[in-house]
Amino acid sequence: MGRNIEFDDEEQMCRVCGINDRFVPYMEMLLGEDLYVKGTCLSYLGTDETKGILFSSLLLRLKKIANKHITISEAEIFMEFQSLKNIPSAYEASTVKEYEEKSFICVQNKIAYPKGPRQEQYIKAMENNQIVFGIGPAGTGKTYLAVTYALSLLLSGKCQKLILTRPIVEAGENLGFLPGDLAQKINPYLRPLYDAMETMVPIAHIRRLEENGSIEIAPLAYMRGRSIQNAVLVLDEAQNTTKEQMKMFLTRLGENASAIITGDISQVDLPRNKDSGLIHAMNLLKGIDGLEIVTFNSCDIVRSRIIQKIIEAYISEQDQVVARGNHQ
């Protein structure tokens, strides 16, 4: 039950398969089957019908991306592969059709598409709620999508300010006193947020937005006493907030203000005698109208294949420790 994908031209094939077909071995590794290149055609000759359909679906998705002149890399191929694996309905039909994403984020003509159903749920949650929690392991895109969506609101004029904040808690290291003014001290902690913005907007534009006050960076502790109007707030690394800090942050929201809170509850760096405000909020705030909690897991990881395997290994080890504890 072989399957063939014919490319429109050599340029399209080069964008999908890479220069000198360098992405083909990576696709073979993902599928666990051999692929064959002949002219402008890529073929799957295996007998596994499910893998054949997955192959066709993946290549159709990559062709669609190539037509939009979006850069394709191994990471992009993995994200599309992973999203298809998580959406069986996208390729289980006998006649494969291109999967059309229903939600996306647009920032100055650059588009961020959801890579799987959980990311699409997350985008819809941000569109429809004043407060959204994105909770899950590294590599699921929760911070990237939060910052990208917040940036889209700012640049489209739907809000007047973007505020980036996070608790200043070091991950098991004592870095001492950092030099410079407040922005220079906190910038290393907010680097992941800047990385996300810089994929959509030139650095010079971001600097101009900071200079005119449209983008503000602030330690979480500096949010106390403020009433935020006409703004979107992004709180990153929220697992390192205390219960008091989380309550303080959530009660800053005023007229036409929204908040996106991201965190990974498996990486809490608080002292042992402090409870995570994120975990507390997850349990306390369920069911409130206008607030949605989107929980990602290791199956939703889109950063790379190896990150998914690493996260799964740590989860497995943790489960074994818990099982031994229960047995004792």
CSV table of C-alpha atoms in Angstrom, one decimal:
chain,number,residue,atom,x,y,z
A,1,MET,CA,0.0,0.0,0.0
A,2,GLY,CA,2.6,2.5,-1.1
A,3,ARG,CA,1.9,6.3,-1.3
A,4,ASN,CA,3.5,9.0,-3.5
A,5,ILE,CA,3.6,12.7,-2.9
A,6,GLU,CA,4.3,14.7,-6.0
A,7,PHE,CA,5.7,18.2,-5.5
A,8,ASP,CA,4.7,21.2,-7.7
A,9,ASP,CA,8.3,22.0,-8.6
A,10,GLU,CA,11.9,21.5,-7.5
A,11,GLU,CA,11.8,24.7,-5.4
A,12,GLN,CA,8.8,23.4,-3.3
A,13,MET,CA,10.5,20.0,-2.9
A,14,CYS,CA,13.7,21.7,-1.8
A,15,ARG,CA,11.9,23.7,0.9
A,16,VAL,CA,10.1,20.6,2.2
A,17,CYS,CA,12.9,18.0,1.9
A,18,GLY,CA,15.8,20.3,2.4
A,19,ILE,CA,18.9,20.9,0.3
A,20,ASN,CA,20.1,17.6,-1.1
A,21,ASP,CA,17.1,15.9,0.6
A,22,ARG,CA,18.7,16.3,4.0
A,23,PHE,CA,15.4,16.2,5.9
A,24,VAL,CA,14.3,12.8,4.4
A,25,PRO,CA,16.4,10.7,6.9
A,26,TYR,CA,14.8,12.7,9.7
A,27,MET,CA,11.3,12.0,8.3
A,28,GLU,CA,12.3,8.3,8.0
A,29,MET,CA,13.3,8.3,11.7
A,30,LEU,CA,9.9,9.8,12.8
A,31,LEU,CA,7.9,7.4,10.7
A,32,GLY,CA,10.1,4.4,11.3
A,33,GLU,CA,10.0,3.5,7.6
A,34,ASP,CA,12.1,4.1,4.5
A,35,LEU,CA,11.2,6.8,2.0
A,36,TYR,CA,12.4,7.1,-1.6
A,37,VAL,CA,13.1,10.1,-3.7
A,38,LYS,CA,12.7,10.1,-7.5
A,39,GLY,CA,12.6,13.3,-9.4
A,40,THR,CA,10.1,15.6,-7.7
A,41,CYS,CA,8.3,12.7,-6.0
A,42,LEU,CA,8.7,11.3,-2.5
A,43,SER,CA,7.4,7.8,-1.9
A,44,TYR,CA,6.5,5.6,1.0
A,45,LEU,CA,6.5,1.9,0.0
A,46,GLY,CA,5.7,0.3,3.3
A,47,THR,CA,2.7,-2.0,4.0
A,48,ASP,CA,1.6,-0.2,7.3
A,49,GLU,CA,-1.6,1.6,6.2
A,50,THR,CA,-1.6,3.9,9.3
A,51,LYS,CA,2.0,5.0,8.7
A,52,GLY,CA,1.2,5.5,5.0
A,53,ILE,CA,-1.7,7.8,5.8
A,54,LEU,CA,0.4,9.7,8.4
A,55,PHE,CA,3.2,10.1,5.7
A,56,SER,CA,0.7,11.6,3.2
A,57,SER,CA,-0.8,13.9,5.8
A,58,LEU,CA,2.6,15.1,7.0
A,59,LEU,CA,3.8,15.9,3.5
A,60,LEU,CA,0.6,17.7,2.6
A,61,ARG,CA,1.0,19.8,5.7
A,62,LEU,CA,4.6,20.6,4.8
A,63,LYS,CA,3.7,21.5,1.2
A,64,LYS,CA,1.1,23.9,2.6
A,65,ILE,CA,3.7,25.5,4.8
A,66,ALA,CA,6.2,25.7,1.9
A,67,ASN,CA,3.7,27.5,-0.2
A,68,LYS,CA,3.5,30.2,2.4
A,69,HIS,CA,7.4,30.5,2.3
A,70,ILE,CA,7.6,29.8,6.0
A,71,THR,CA,11.1,28.4,6.9
A,72,ILE,CA,11.0,24.6,7.4
A,73,SER,CA,13.5,23.0,9.7
A,74,GLU,CA,13.7,19.6,11.5
A,75,ALA,CA,11.9,21.3,14.4
A,76,GLU,CA,9.0,22.4,12.1
A,77,ILE,CA,8.8,18.9,10.7
A,78,PHE,CA,8.6,17.4,14.2
A,79,MET,CA,5.9,19.9,15.3
A,80,GLU,CA,3.7,19.0,12.3
A,81,PHE,CA,4.4,15.3,12.9
A,82,GLN,CA,3.5,15.6,16.6
A,83,SER,CA,0.4,17.5,15.9
A,84,LEU,CA,-0.9,14.9,13.5
A,85,LYS,CA,-0.1,12.1,16.0
A,86,ASN,CA,-2.2,14.0,18.5
A,87,ILE,CA,-5.1,14.5,16.1
A,88,PRO,CA,-6.0,11.0,14.7
A,89,SER,CA,-9.1,12.5,13.0
A,90,ALA,CA,-6.8,14.7,10.9
A,91,TYR,CA,-5.5,11.7,8.9
A,92,GLU,CA,-7.6,8.6,9.7
A,93,ALA,CA,-9.9,9.1,6.7
A,94,SER,CA,-9.2,6.9,3.7
A,95,THR,CA,-8.8,9.9,1.5
A,96,VAL,CA,-6.3,12.3,3.1
A,97,LYS,CA,-7.3,16.0,3.1
A,98,GLU,CA,-5.2,18.9,4.3
A,99,TYR,CA,-5.9,19.7,7.9
A,100,GLU,CA,-7.1,23.3,8.2
A,101,GLU,CA,-6.3,25.1,11.5
A,102,LYS,CA,-9.3,27.0,12.7
A,103,SER,CA,-7.3,29.3,15.0
A,104,PHE,CA,-4.1,31.2,14.6
A,105,ILE,CA,-2.3,34.3,15.8
A,106,CYS,CA,-1.3,37.1,13.4
A,107,VAL,CA,1.4,39.6,14.2
A,108,GLN,CA,2.3,42.0,11.5
A,109,ASN,CA,1.6,39.5,8.7
A,110,LYS,CA,3.5,36.7,10.5
A,111,ILE,CA,1.3,33.8,11.5
A,112,ALA,CA,1.7,31.5,14.4
A,113,TYR,CA,-0.4,28.3,13.9
A,114,PRO,CA,-1.4,25.9,16.6
A,115,LYS,CA,0.6,22.7,16.6
A,116,GLY,CA,-2.1,20.3,17.9
A,117,PRO,CA,-5.5,20.4,19.6
A,118,ARG,CA,-4.2,21.6,22.9
A,119,GLN,CA,-2.5,24.7,21.4
A,120,GLU,CA,-5.7,25.4,19.5
A,121,GLN,CA,-7.7,25.2,22.7
A,122,TYR,CA,-5.2,27.6,24.3
A,123,ILE,CA,-5.5,30.2,21.6
A,124,LYS,CA,-9.3,30.0,21.7
A,125,ALA,CA,-9.1,30.3,25.5
A,126,MET,CA,-7.1,33.5,25.2
A,127,GLU,CA,-9.5,34.9,22.6
A,128,ASN,CA,-12.6,34.2,24.8
A,129,ASN,CA,-11.5,34.7,28.4
A,130,GLN,CA,-10.1,37.6,30.5
A,131,ILE,CA,-7.7,35.3,32.4
A,132,VAL,CA,-6.1,32.2,31.0
A,133,PHE,CA,-3.7,29.8,32.7
A,134,GLY,CA,-1.3,27.7,30.4
A,135,ILE,CA,0.2,25.0,32.5
A,136,GLY,CA,2.5,22.2,31.4
A,137,PRO,CA,6.0,21.0,30.8
A,138,ALA,CA,8.8,22.7,28.8
A,139,GLY,CA,8.4,22.7,25.0
A,140,THR,CA,4.6,22.8,24.7
A,141,GLY,CA,4.5,26.3,23.4
A,142,LYS,CA,2.6,27.8,26.3
A,143,THR,CA,4.9,30.8,26.8
A,144,TYR,CA,5.5,31.4,23.1
A,145,LEU,CA,1.8,31.5,22.3
A,146,ALA,CA,1.0,33.7,25.3
A,147,VAL,CA,3.6,36.3,24.3
A,148,THR,CA,2.7,36.1,20.6
A,149,TYR,CA,-1.0,36.5,21.4
A,150,ALA,CA,-0.3,39.4,23.8
A,151,LEU,CA,1.9,41.1,21.2
A,152,SER,CA,-0.9,40.7,18.6
A,153,LEU,CA,-3.3,42.6,20.9
A,154,LEU,CA,-0.8,45.4,21.4
A,155,LEU,CA,0.1,45.9,17.7
A,156,SER,CA,-3.5,45.7,16.6
A,157,GLY,CA,-4.6,48.4,19.0
A,158,LYS,CA,-6.8,46.2,21.1
A,159,CYS,CA,-4.8,47.1,24.2
A,160,GLN,CA,-2.5,50.0,24.9
A,161,LYS,CA,0.2,48.2,26.9
A,162,LEU,CA,1.9,44.8,27.3
A,163,ILE,CA,3.3,44.1,30.7
A,164,LEU,CA,5.8,41.2,31.1
A,165,THR,CA,6.4,40.0,34.6
A,166,ARG,CA,7.6,37.0,36.5
A,167,PRO,CA,8.7,36.1,40.1
A,168,ILE,CA,12.5,36.6,40.5
A,169,VAL,CA,13.4,33.1,41.8
A,170,GLU,CA,16.6,31.5,40.8
A,171,ALA,CA,16.5,27.9,39.6
A,172,GLY,CA,18.7,26.3,42.2
A,173,GLU,CA,21.6,28.8,41.8
A,174,ASN,CA,22.6,31.9,43.7
A,175,LEU,CA,23.6,34.5,41.0
A,176,GLY,CA,24.3,37.3,43.5
A,177,PHE,CA,23.6,40.9,42.7
A,178,LEU,CA,23.2,41.7,39.0
A,179,PRO,CA,24.6,45.0,37.7
A,180,GLY,CA,22.7,47.8,36.0
A,181,ASP,CA,19.3,49.4,36.3
A,182,LEU,CA,16.0,47.6,37.0
A,183,ALA,CA,15.5,46.6,33.3
A,184,GLN,CA,19.0,45.3,33.0
A,185,LYS,CA,18.6,43.3,36.3
A,186,ILE,CA,15.4,41.6,35.3
A,187,ASN,CA,16.1,41.1,31.5
A,188,PRO,CA,18.0,37.8,32.0
A,189,TYR,CA,14.9,36.4,33.7
A,190,LEU,CA,12.6,37.5,30.9
A,191,ARG,CA,14.9,36.4,28.1
A,192,PRO,CA,12.4,33.6,27.0
A,193,LEU,CA,9.7,36.2,26.6
A,194,TYR,CA,11.9,38.3,24.4
A,195,ASP,CA,12.9,35.3,22.4
A,196,ALA,CA,9.2,34.7,21.6
A,197,MET,CA,8.6,38.4,20.6
A,198,GLU,CA,11.7,38.5,18.4
A,199,THR,CA,10.4,35.6,16.3
A,200,MET,CA,7.5,37.8,15.2
A,201,VAL,CA,8.8,41.4,15.5
A,202,PRO,CA,12.3,42.9,14.8
A,203,ILE,CA,14.4,43.7,17.9
A,204,ALA,CA,14.5,47.4,16.9
A,205,HIS,CA,10.7,47.6,16.9
A,206,ILE,CA,10.6,46.0,20.4
A,207,ARG,CA,13.0,48.5,21.7
A,208,ARG,CA,10.9,51.4,20.4
A,209,LEU,CA,7.8,49.9,22.0
A,210,GLU,CA,9.8,49.7,25.3
A,211,GLU,CA,11.0,53.3,25.0
A,212,ASN,CA,7.5,54.7,24.4
A,213,GLY,CA,6.1,52.6,27.3
A,214,SER,CA,3.9,50.3,25.2
A,215,ILE,CA,5.9,47.3,26.5
A,216,GLU,CA,6.8,47.3,30.2
A,217,ILE,CA,8.9,44.8,32.1
A,218,ALA,CA,8.5,44.5,35.9
A,219,PRO,CA,9.3,42.1,38.7
A,220,LEU,CA,6.2,40.6,40.1
A,221,ALA,CA,6.8,42.3,43.5
A,222,TYR,CA,6.5,45.7,41.8
A,223,MET,CA,2.9,45.0,40.7
A,224,ARG,CA,1.5,45.4,44.2
A,225,GLY,CA,-0.8,48.4,44.6
A,226,ARG,CA,-1.3,48.9,40.9
A,227,SER,CA,-4.6,48.9,39.0
A,228,ILE,CA,-4.0,47.9,35.4
A,229,GLN,CA,-6.2,49.4,32.6
A,230,ASN,CA,-6.3,48.7,28.9
A,231,ALA,CA,-3.4,46.2,29.0
A,232,VAL,CA,-2.5,42.6,28.6
A,233,LEU,CA,-0.3,41.0,31.3
A,234,VAL,CA,1.9,38.0,30.8
A,235,LEU,CA,3.1,36.3,34.0
A,236,ASP,CA,5.7,33.7,33.2
A,237,GLU,CA,7.2,31.0,35.5
A,238,ALA,CA,4.1,31.3,37.7
A,239,GLN,CA,4.9,28.1,39.5
A,240,ASN,CA,7.3,30.2,41.5
A,241,THR,CA,4.7,32.6,42.8
A,242,THR,CA,3.5,32.2,46.4
A,243,LYS,CA,-0.2,32.1,47.1
A,244,GLU,CA,-0.1,35.7,48.3
A,245,GLN,CA,1.7,36.8,45.1
A,246,MET,CA,-0.8,35.1,42.8
A,247,LYS,CA,-3.7,36.6,44.6
A,248,MET,CA,-2.1,40.0,44.4
A,249,PHE,CA,-1.4,39.6,40.6
A,250,LEU,CA,-4.8,38.5,39.7
A,251,THR,CA,-6.5,41.3,41.5
A,252,ARG,CA,-4.5,44.0,39.6
A,253,LEU,CA,-6.8,43.6,36.5
A,254,GLY,CA,-9.0,46.7,35.8
A,255,GLU,CA,-11.1,47.8,32.8
A,256,ASN,CA,-10.2,46.2,29.5
A,257,ALA,CA,-7.3,44.3,31.1
A,258,SER,CA,-6.5,40.6,30.6
A,259,ALA,CA,-3.9,38.2,31.9
A,260,ILE,CA,-2.1,35.1,30.6
A,261,ILE,CA,-0.3,33.0,33.3
A,262,THR,CA,2.1,30.3,32.3
A,263,GLY,CA,4.0,27.8,34.4
A,264,ASP,CA,5.3,24.3,34.9
A,265,ILE,CA,4.2,22.8,38.2
A,266,SER,CA,6.9,20.1,38.0
A,267,GLN,CA,9.6,22.8,38.3
A,268,VAL,CA,8.8,24.7,41.5
A,269,ASP,CA,11.9,26.5,42.8
A,270,LEU,CA,10.3,28.0,46.0
A,271,PRO,CA,11.6,27.1,49.5
A,272,ARG,CA,10.1,23.9,50.9
A,273,ASN,CA,8.0,25.8,53.3
A,274,LYS,CA,6.3,27.8,50.6
A,275,ASP,CA,3.3,26.5,48.6
A,276,SER,CA,3.1,27.4,44.9
A,277,GLY,CA,0.5,30.0,44.1
A,278,LEU,CA,0.0,28.4,40.7
A,279,ILE,CA,-0.9,25.0,42.1
A,280,HIS,CA,-3.2,26.7,44.6
A,281,ALA,CA,-4.9,28.8,41.9
A,282,MET,CA,-5.4,25.7,39.7
A,283,ASN,CA,-7.5,24.1,42.4
A,284,LEU,CA,-9.2,27.2,43.8
A,285,LEU,CA,-10.3,29.0,40.6
A,286,LYS,CA,-11.8,26.2,38.5
A,287,GLY,CA,-15.3,27.1,37.2
A,288,ILE,CA,-15.0,30.9,37.4
A,289,ASP,CA,-16.7,32.5,34.3
A,290,GLY,CA,-14.1,34.3,32.2
A,291,LEU,CA,-11.2,32.3,33.5
A,292,GLU,CA,-9.9,29.1,31.8
A,293,ILE,CA,-7.1,26.7,32.7
A,294,VAL,CA,-5.4,24.8,29.8
A,295,THR,CA,-3.2,22.0,30.9
A,296,PHE,CA,-0.6,20.6,28.6
A,297,ASN,CA,1.2,17.2,29.0
A,298,SER,CA,4.2,15.5,27.4
A,299,CYS,CA,2.2,14.5,24.4
A,300,ASP,CA,1.8,18.2,23.5
A,301,ILE,CA,5.5,18.9,23.4
A,302,VAL,CA,6.4,20.4,20.0
A,303,ARG,CA,9.9,21.8,20.7
A,304,SER,CA,11.8,18.7,19.6
A,305,ARG,CA,11.6,14.9,19.8
A,306,ILE,CA,14.4,14.6,22.3
A,307,ILE,CA,12.7,17.1,24.7
A,308,GLN,CA,9.6,14.9,24.7
A,309,LYS,CA,11.7,11.8,25.5
A,310,ILE,CA,13.5,13.7,28.3
A,311,ILE,CA,10.2,14.9,29.9
A,312,GLU,CA,8.7,11.4,29.7
A,313,ALA,CA,11.8,9.9,31.4
A,314,TYR,CA,11.5,12.4,34.3
A,315,ILE,CA,7.8,11.7,34.6
A,316,SER,CA,8.4,8.0,34.6
A,317,GLU,CA,11.1,8.3,37.4
A,318,GLN,CA,8.7,10.4,39.5
A,319,ASP,CA,5.9,7.9,39.1
A,320,GLN,CA,8.3,5.1,40.2
A,321,VAL,CA,9.3,7.1,43.3
A,322,VAL,CA,5.7,7.7,44.2
A,323,ALA,CA,4.9,4.0,43.7
A,324,ARG,CA,7.8,3.0,46.0
A,325,GLY,CA,6.6,5.5,48.6
A,326,ASN,CA,3.1,4.1,48.5
A,327,HIS,CA,4.4,0.5,48.7
A,328,GLN,CA,6.4,1.3,51.8
